[in-house]
Amino acid sequence: MTNGTATSTDLDTRLEAHRTELTGYCYRMLGSSFEAEDAVQDTLVRAWRSYDKFEGRSSLRSWLYRIATNVCLDMLTAGNKRARPMDLTESTPLARAALSPRPDNTWLEPMPDARVLPTTDDPAEAAVAKESVRLAFMAALQQLPAKQRAVLILREVLAWKASEVAELLDTSVASVNSALQRARATLAERQEPGAAAAVSDPLDEAQQKLLDRYVAAFEGYDMTALTALLHEDAVMTMPPFDLWLTGTQDITGFMTTLGAPCAGSRLVPVQVNGLPGFAQYKPDPEKGGFTPWAVQVLEISDGRITGFHCFLDTQRWFPLFDLPLHLEADADQVEQGA
């Protein structure tokens, strides 16, 4: 977005400085990694084209959020609400498990932390930011009407004043406060047992040991060891399939039947949705080595894994996470790309 002049280069730099936080905002609004990035690009292009009309009556940051909000509200007029499998169907017993895919735009999508969480020296601010992109919270946001969603994110996550939100949305402070109250009530009604994944930042020693044991159990495909790490009511999901499983017996039973080709997989750590995760590569019988299979997102609470979410569209997810599309057989470890 430059025209080669010093002024345009300076404007590019100033706009780009807001990309990560705007992506986080649009992601929370839209529930889609790719739609969020499209929305931010649209926002920056609109800002570039209309900058000569920006009179500085608000900060550049506030102006960009106003544009981003309008872009997101336009995109949400179709009414599509991104969801997790458990938001759409009942849990399926293993005996009746069937892999039925739904269209991509059905699903709440994973997002690398680095694309949505700006660097901050404030631990409390960092913790709020991480909690606000976790899958359970993101799924709850999707149940709110679009403007309530914007109000809640701006007030509760980004800590804007009610007067600032009212100005951004061209409404009154009373209207903003009312929308926030209704949004909070909706989220309270949807509060799920264990929804608040108890993950510290950085991981404490016990959590890191749990993850180390998980990697050993999964890569060794040791179902006894894995069972010991899973909460008895743990949930496993596999978008784009609407199937979801509850409990250690059905989860490990699935892994040794329909999921048996995952034996011998390799796991590469990723930071995703404010939670620990792994890129899973399973053995490639044709080329040798390992081929991408899933981005796993783990929810942890009380020393156990409570959620085990596998996003299977690897042609989309692995490039998003800057991950290679093949691992050599002798690759013991792969560093995630910048």
Short mmCIF file of C-alpha atoms in Angstrom, two decimals:
data_model
loop_
_atom_site.label_atom_id
_atom_site.label_comp_id
_atom_site.label_asym_id
_atom_site.label_seq_id
_atom_site.Cartn_x
_atom_site.Cartn_y
_atom_site.Cartn_z
CA MET A 1 0.00 0.00 0.00
CA THR A 2 2.70 2.53 -0.84
CA ASN A 3 3.08 5.01 -3.63
CA GLY A 4 6.80 5.44 -3.06
CA THR A 5 6.73 8.75 -1.21
CA ALA A 6 8.10 9.34 2.27
CA THR A 7 4.60 10.30 3.47
CA SER A 8 2.99 7.13 2.17
CA THR A 9 5.77 5.00 3.64
CA ASP A 10 5.23 6.62 7.02
CA LEU A 11 1.47 6.02 6.80
CA ASP A 12 2.03 2.38 5.83
CA THR A 13 4.22 1.94 8.91
CA ARG A 14 1.67 3.59 11.19
CA LEU A 15 -1.18 1.47 9.82
CA GLU A 16 0.80 -1.78 9.93
CA ALA A 17 1.64 -1.17 13.60
CA HIS A 18 -2.03 -1.89 14.38
CA ARG A 19 -2.37 -5.07 12.27
CA THR A 20 -2.00 -7.64 15.07
CA GLU A 21 -4.47 -6.05 17.49
CA LEU A 22 -6.95 -5.40 14.68
CA THR A 23 -6.65 -9.04 13.59
CA GLY A 24 -7.40 -10.11 17.16
CA TYR A 25 -10.46 -7.87 17.24
CA CYS A 26 -11.78 -9.06 13.87
CA TYR A 27 -11.09 -12.68 14.79
CA ARG A 28 -13.15 -12.36 17.98
CA MET A 29 -15.92 -10.71 15.96
CA LEU A 30 -15.94 -13.20 13.07
CA GLY A 31 -14.68 -16.50 14.52
CA SER A 32 -12.69 -17.16 11.34
CA SER A 33 -8.92 -16.87 10.92
CA PHE A 34 -9.06 -16.12 7.22
CA GLU A 35 -12.08 -13.83 7.33
CA ALA A 36 -10.37 -11.87 10.12
CA GLU A 37 -7.25 -11.36 8.02
CA ASP A 38 -9.39 -10.34 5.04
CA ALA A 39 -11.30 -7.88 7.23
CA VAL A 40 -8.09 -6.29 8.50
CA GLN A 41 -6.69 -5.97 4.99
CA ASP A 42 -9.94 -4.32 3.90
CA THR A 43 -9.74 -2.00 6.93
CA LEU A 44 -6.19 -0.89 6.15
CA VAL A 45 -6.99 -0.36 2.47
CA ARG A 46 -10.04 1.77 3.38
CA ALA A 47 -7.95 3.74 5.86
CA TRP A 48 -5.25 4.33 3.26
CA ARG A 49 -7.74 5.53 0.66
CA SER A 50 -9.64 7.85 2.99
CA TYR A 51 -6.77 9.10 5.15
CA ASP A 52 -7.02 12.58 3.65
CA LYS A 53 -10.53 12.76 5.19
CA PHE A 54 -9.29 11.70 8.63
CA GLU A 55 -9.27 14.96 10.56
CA GLY A 56 -7.63 13.69 13.73
CA ARG A 57 -10.70 14.25 15.90
CA SER A 58 -9.99 10.82 17.38
CA SER A 59 -6.79 8.82 17.55
CA LEU A 60 -5.66 6.84 14.51
CA ARG A 61 -6.23 3.67 16.55
CA SER A 62 -9.86 4.61 17.35
CA TRP A 63 -10.49 5.48 13.71
CA LEU A 64 -9.11 2.12 12.57
CA TYR A 65 -11.32 0.28 15.06
CA ARG A 66 -14.33 2.18 13.75
CA ILE A 67 -13.52 1.07 10.19
CA ALA A 68 -12.81 -2.51 11.31
CA THR A 69 -16.09 -2.66 13.22
CA ASN A 70 -18.04 -1.54 10.17
CA VAL A 71 -16.23 -4.09 8.00
CA CYS A 72 -17.06 -6.88 10.47
CA LEU A 73 -20.69 -5.82 10.87
CA ASP A 74 -21.06 -5.86 7.09
CA MET A 75 -19.55 -9.35 6.94
CA LEU A 76 -21.87 -10.57 9.70
CA THR A 77 -25.09 -9.46 8.00
CA ALA A 78 -25.37 -12.94 6.49
CA GLY A 79 -26.06 -14.15 10.03
CA ASN A 80 -23.62 -17.05 9.98
CA LYS A 81 -22.51 -18.05 13.47
CA ARG A 82 -19.28 -20.04 13.69
CA ALA A 83 -19.60 -23.04 15.98
CA ARG A 84 -17.90 -26.04 17.54
CA PRO A 85 -19.30 -29.54 17.01
CA MET A 86 -20.80 -29.56 20.52
CA ASP A 87 -22.75 -26.40 19.68
CA LEU A 88 -24.55 -28.20 16.83
CA THR A 89 -25.13 -31.83 17.77
CA GLU A 90 -25.32 -34.20 20.70
CA SER A 91 -22.30 -36.23 21.70
CA THR A 92 -22.14 -39.48 19.72
CA PRO A 93 -21.33 -42.85 21.34
CA LEU A 94 -18.38 -44.57 19.68
CA ALA A 95 -20.61 -47.39 18.46
CA ARG A 96 -22.51 -44.91 16.27
CA ALA A 97 -19.56 -42.72 15.29
CA ALA A 98 -19.64 -41.50 11.68
CA LEU A 99 -17.45 -38.88 10.03
CA SER A 100 -19.86 -36.39 8.42
CA PRO A 101 -18.20 -33.16 7.24
CA ARG A 102 -19.91 -29.78 7.17
CA PRO A 103 -18.91 -26.74 5.07
CA ASP A 104 -15.88 -24.71 6.16
CA ASN A 105 -17.99 -21.68 7.08
CA THR A 106 -19.75 -23.73 9.78
CA TRP A 107 -16.76 -23.90 12.06
CA LEU A 108 -15.02 -21.74 14.59
CA GLU A 109 -11.44 -21.71 13.30
CA PRO A 110 -8.10 -21.91 15.15
CA MET A 111 -5.68 -19.00 15.13
CA PRO A 112 -1.94 -18.75 15.96
CA ASP A 113 -1.36 -16.58 19.02
CA ALA A 114 1.29 -14.53 17.21
CA ARG A 115 -1.26 -13.24 14.69
CA VAL A 116 -3.76 -11.93 17.24
CA LEU A 117 -1.98 -11.24 20.55
CA PRO A 118 0.09 -8.04 20.53
CA THR A 119 3.24 -7.98 22.62
CA THR A 120 2.68 -6.40 26.04
CA ASP A 121 4.71 -5.96 29.22
CA ASP A 122 1.55 -6.11 31.35
CA PRO A 123 0.96 -9.71 32.56
CA ALA A 124 -2.69 -8.99 33.44
CA GLU A 125 -3.37 -7.52 30.00
CA ALA A 126 -1.67 -10.51 28.35
CA ALA A 127 -3.77 -12.94 30.40
CA VAL A 128 -7.05 -11.23 29.42
CA ALA A 129 -6.01 -11.24 25.76
CA LYS A 130 -5.22 -14.97 25.83
CA GLU A 131 -8.41 -15.89 27.67
CA SER A 132 -10.46 -13.90 25.14
CA VAL A 133 -9.33 -16.03 22.17
CA ARG A 134 -9.82 -19.42 23.83
CA LEU A 135 -12.23 -21.67 22.01
CA ALA A 136 -14.95 -21.77 24.69
CA PHE A 137 -15.05 -17.96 24.96
CA MET A 138 -14.93 -17.54 21.19
CA ALA A 139 -17.85 -19.95 20.81
CA ALA A 140 -19.85 -17.99 23.41
CA LEU A 141 -19.15 -14.73 21.57
CA GLN A 142 -20.68 -16.24 18.45
CA GLN A 143 -24.04 -16.47 20.22
CA LEU A 144 -24.24 -12.70 20.66
CA PRO A 145 -25.85 -10.35 18.14
CA ALA A 146 -23.13 -8.57 16.19
CA LYS A 147 -23.33 -5.18 17.94
CA GLN A 148 -23.47 -6.77 21.40
CA ARG A 149 -20.41 -8.77 20.40
CA ALA A 150 -18.56 -5.57 19.44
CA VAL A 151 -19.56 -3.84 22.68
CA LEU A 152 -18.47 -6.76 24.85
CA ILE A 153 -15.09 -7.09 23.11
CA LEU A 154 -14.38 -3.37 23.20
CA ARG A 155 -15.45 -2.93 26.83
CA GLU A 156 -14.43 -6.20 28.49
CA VAL A 157 -11.42 -7.34 26.44
CA LEU A 158 -9.93 -4.09 25.17
CA ALA A 159 -11.00 -2.00 28.20
CA TRP A 160 -12.48 0.90 26.23
CA LYS A 161 -14.63 3.40 28.12
CA ALA A 162 -18.37 3.32 27.48
CA SER A 163 -18.14 6.84 26.03
CA GLU A 164 -15.44 5.70 23.56
CA VAL A 165 -17.53 2.72 22.43
CA ALA A 166 -20.61 4.93 22.08
CA GLU A 167 -18.67 7.31 19.84
CA LEU A 168 -17.32 4.44 17.74
CA LEU A 169 -20.78 2.94 17.24
CA ASP A 170 -22.58 6.28 16.85
CA THR A 171 -24.86 5.54 19.77
CA SER A 172 -25.44 6.62 23.38
CA VAL A 173 -23.58 5.56 26.53
CA ALA A 174 -26.89 4.21 27.88
CA SER A 175 -27.27 2.04 24.78
CA VAL A 176 -23.72 0.73 25.16
CA ASN A 177 -24.26 -0.10 28.84
CA SER A 178 -27.54 -1.87 28.03
CA ALA A 179 -25.91 -3.93 25.26
CA LEU A 180 -23.05 -4.87 27.59
CA GLN A 181 -25.50 -5.97 30.30
CA ARG A 182 -27.42 -8.18 27.85
CA ALA A 183 -24.19 -9.65 26.46
CA ARG A 184 -22.91 -10.50 29.93
CA ALA A 185 -26.22 -12.19 30.77
CA THR A 186 -26.06 -14.33 27.62
CA LEU A 187 -22.48 -15.41 28.38
CA ALA A 188 -23.41 -16.24 31.98
CA GLU A 189 -26.24 -18.49 30.77
CA ARG A 190 -23.82 -20.31 28.46
CA GLN A 191 -21.10 -20.85 31.06
CA GLU A 192 -19.97 -24.45 30.66
CA PRO A 193 -18.46 -26.66 33.37
CA GLY A 194 -14.71 -26.44 32.96
CA ALA A 195 -15.01 -23.85 30.18
CA ALA A 196 -12.33 -21.72 31.82
CA ALA A 197 -9.26 -23.67 30.78
CA ALA A 198 -6.87 -23.26 33.70
CA VAL A 199 -3.69 -22.61 31.76
CA SER A 200 -1.12 -20.28 33.28
CA ASP A 201 1.08 -17.97 31.24
CA PRO A 202 3.76 -19.12 30.98
CA LEU A 203 2.93 -22.76 31.67
CA ASP A 204 3.73 -23.80 35.22
CA GLU A 205 5.89 -26.83 35.91
CA ALA A 206 2.95 -29.22 36.44
CA GLN A 207 1.28 -28.15 33.17
CA GLN A 208 4.53 -28.53 31.22
CA LYS A 209 5.02 -32.01 32.65
CA LEU A 210 1.43 -32.88 31.69
CA LEU A 211 2.13 -31.80 28.10
CA ASP A 212 5.40 -33.76 28.04
CA ARG A 213 3.52 -36.86 29.20
CA TYR A 214 0.84 -36.20 26.57
CA VAL A 215 3.42 -36.03 23.77
CA ALA A 216 5.01 -39.29 24.95
CA ALA A 217 1.62 -41.01 25.22
CA PHE A 218 0.34 -39.77 21.84
CA GLU A 219 3.52 -40.41 19.88
CA GLY A 220 3.78 -43.83 21.52
CA TYR A 221 0.03 -44.34 20.92
CA ASP A 222 -0.18 -45.61 24.49
CA MET A 223 -3.89 -45.53 25.32
CA THR A 224 -3.35 -46.49 28.97
CA ALA A 225 -1.00 -43.55 29.46
CA LEU A 226 -3.32 -41.24 27.54
CA THR A 227 -6.33 -42.29 29.63
CA ALA A 228 -4.42 -41.28 32.76
CA LEU A 229 -4.01 -37.74 31.37
CA LEU A 230 -7.59 -37.20 30.19
CA HIS A 231 -10.38 -35.95 32.45
CA GLU A 232 -13.12 -38.57 32.73
CA ASP A 233 -15.49 -36.17 30.91
CA ALA A 234 -12.93 -34.98 28.35
CA VAL A 235 -14.28 -33.90 24.97
CA MET A 236 -12.73 -34.64 21.56
CA THR A 237 -13.75 -32.73 18.42
CA MET A 238 -12.58 -33.01 14.81
CA PRO A 239 -13.81 -30.21 12.53
CA PRO A 240 -14.82 -30.30 9.67
CA PHE A 241 -16.62 -33.43 11.00
CA ASP A 242 -19.56 -32.75 13.30
CA LEU A 243 -18.80 -35.85 15.39
CA TRP A 244 -17.69 -35.22 18.95
CA LEU A 245 -16.89 -37.73 21.66
CA THR A 246 -17.08 -37.58 25.45
CA GLY A 247 -15.11 -39.62 27.98
CA THR A 248 -11.84 -41.50 27.94
CA GLN A 249 -13.31 -44.81 26.78
CA ASP A 250 -14.90 -43.41 23.61
CA ILE A 251 -11.93 -41.15 22.84
CA THR A 252 -9.30 -43.87 23.11
CA GLY A 253 -11.67 -46.32 21.43
CA PHE A 254 -11.95 -43.98 18.45
CA MET A 255 -8.18 -43.54 18.32
CA THR A 256 -7.62 -47.29 18.07
CA THR A 257 -10.34 -47.86 15.44
CA LEU A 258 -11.20 -45.06 12.98
CA GLY A 259 -8.17 -43.10 14.18
CA ALA A 260 -5.71 -46.01 14.06
CA PRO A 261 -3.69 -44.55 11.11
CA CYS A 262 -2.49 -41.84 13.54
CA ALA A 263 -0.30 -44.38 15.36
CA GLY A 264 3.35 -43.38 15.07
CA SER A 265 2.58 -39.66 14.65
CA ARG A 266 4.93 -36.81 15.53
CA LEU A 267 3.81 -33.69 17.42
CA VAL A 268 5.28 -30.19 16.96
CA PRO A 269 4.37 -27.55 19.61
CA VAL A 270 2.30 -24.53 18.53
CA GLN A 271 0.73 -21.64 20.43
CA VAL A 272 -2.91 -21.49 19.39
CA ASN A 273 -5.97 -19.67 20.78
CA GLY A 274 -4.16 -18.78 23.98
CA LEU A 275 -3.71 -22.49 24.71
CA PRO A 276 -1.04 -25.15 24.26
CA GLY A 277 -1.33 -27.08 21.02
CA PHE A 278 0.47 -29.30 18.58
CA ALA A 279 0.77 -29.77 14.86
CA GLN A 280 0.22 -33.49 14.30
CA TYR A 281 2.06 -35.25 11.48
CA LYS A 282 1.12 -38.87 10.80
CA PRO A 283 3.27 -41.43 8.94
CA ASP A 284 3.23 -41.01 5.15
CA PRO A 285 3.18 -44.53 3.62
CA GLU A 286 3.75 -43.19 0.09
CA LYS A 287 6.57 -40.64 0.45
CA GLY A 288 8.01 -41.81 3.75
CA GLY A 289 8.44 -39.41 6.64
CA PHE A 290 5.36 -37.68 7.97
CA THR A 291 2.44 -35.79 6.45
CA PRO A 292 0.29 -33.08 8.12
CA TRP A 293 -2.88 -34.34 9.73
CA ALA A 294 -4.23 -31.93 12.35
CA VAL A 295 -3.68 -28.86 14.48
CA GLN A 296 -4.51 -29.97 18.01
CA VAL A 297 -5.72 -27.51 20.66
CA LEU A 298 -5.64 -28.74 24.26
CA GLU A 299 -7.74 -27.45 27.16
CA ILE A 300 -6.38 -28.22 30.62
CA SER A 301 -8.02 -27.94 34.02
CA ASP A 302 -7.10 -29.36 37.45
CA GLY A 303 -4.10 -31.23 36.08
CA ARG A 304 -6.01 -33.10 33.37
CA ILE A 305 -6.77 -32.58 29.69
CA THR A 306 -10.45 -31.62 29.42
CA GLY A 307 -10.59 -30.71 25.72
CA PHE A 308 -8.82 -32.30 22.77
CA HIS A 309 -9.73 -30.42 19.60
CA CYS A 310 -8.31 -31.51 16.24
CA PHE A 311 -8.63 -29.21 13.22
CA LEU A 312 -8.11 -31.42 10.19
CA ASP A 313 -8.01 -29.10 7.17
CA THR A 314 -4.22 -29.20 6.99
CA GLN A 315 -3.88 -27.47 3.60
CA ARG A 316 -5.31 -24.36 5.29
CA TRP A 317 -4.01 -24.60 8.83
CA PHE A 318 -0.38 -25.61 8.42
CA PRO A 319 0.57 -22.64 6.18
CA LEU A 320 -1.29 -20.33 8.59
CA PHE A 321 0.98 -21.59 11.38
CA ASP A 322 4.10 -21.39 9.14
CA LEU A 323 4.50 -25.15 9.37
CA PRO A 324 6.07 -27.41 6.71
CA LEU A 325 3.83 -29.72 4.69
CA HIS A 326 6.20 -32.66 5.12
CA LEU A 327 8.53 -33.97 7.83
CA GLU A 328 11.48 -36.19 7.04
CA ALA A 329 11.62 -39.53 8.81
CA ASP A 330 14.69 -38.55 10.83
CA ALA A 331 13.29 -35.20 11.92
CA ASP A 332 13.16 -35.40 15.71
CA GLN A 333 11.99 -31.85 16.11
CA VAL A 334 10.78 -28.99 13.94
CA GLU A 335 10.93 -25.39 15.03
CA GLN A 336 7.79 -23.46 14.20
CA GLY A 337 8.45 -20.72 11.64
CA ALA A 338 8.43 -17.10 12.58
#
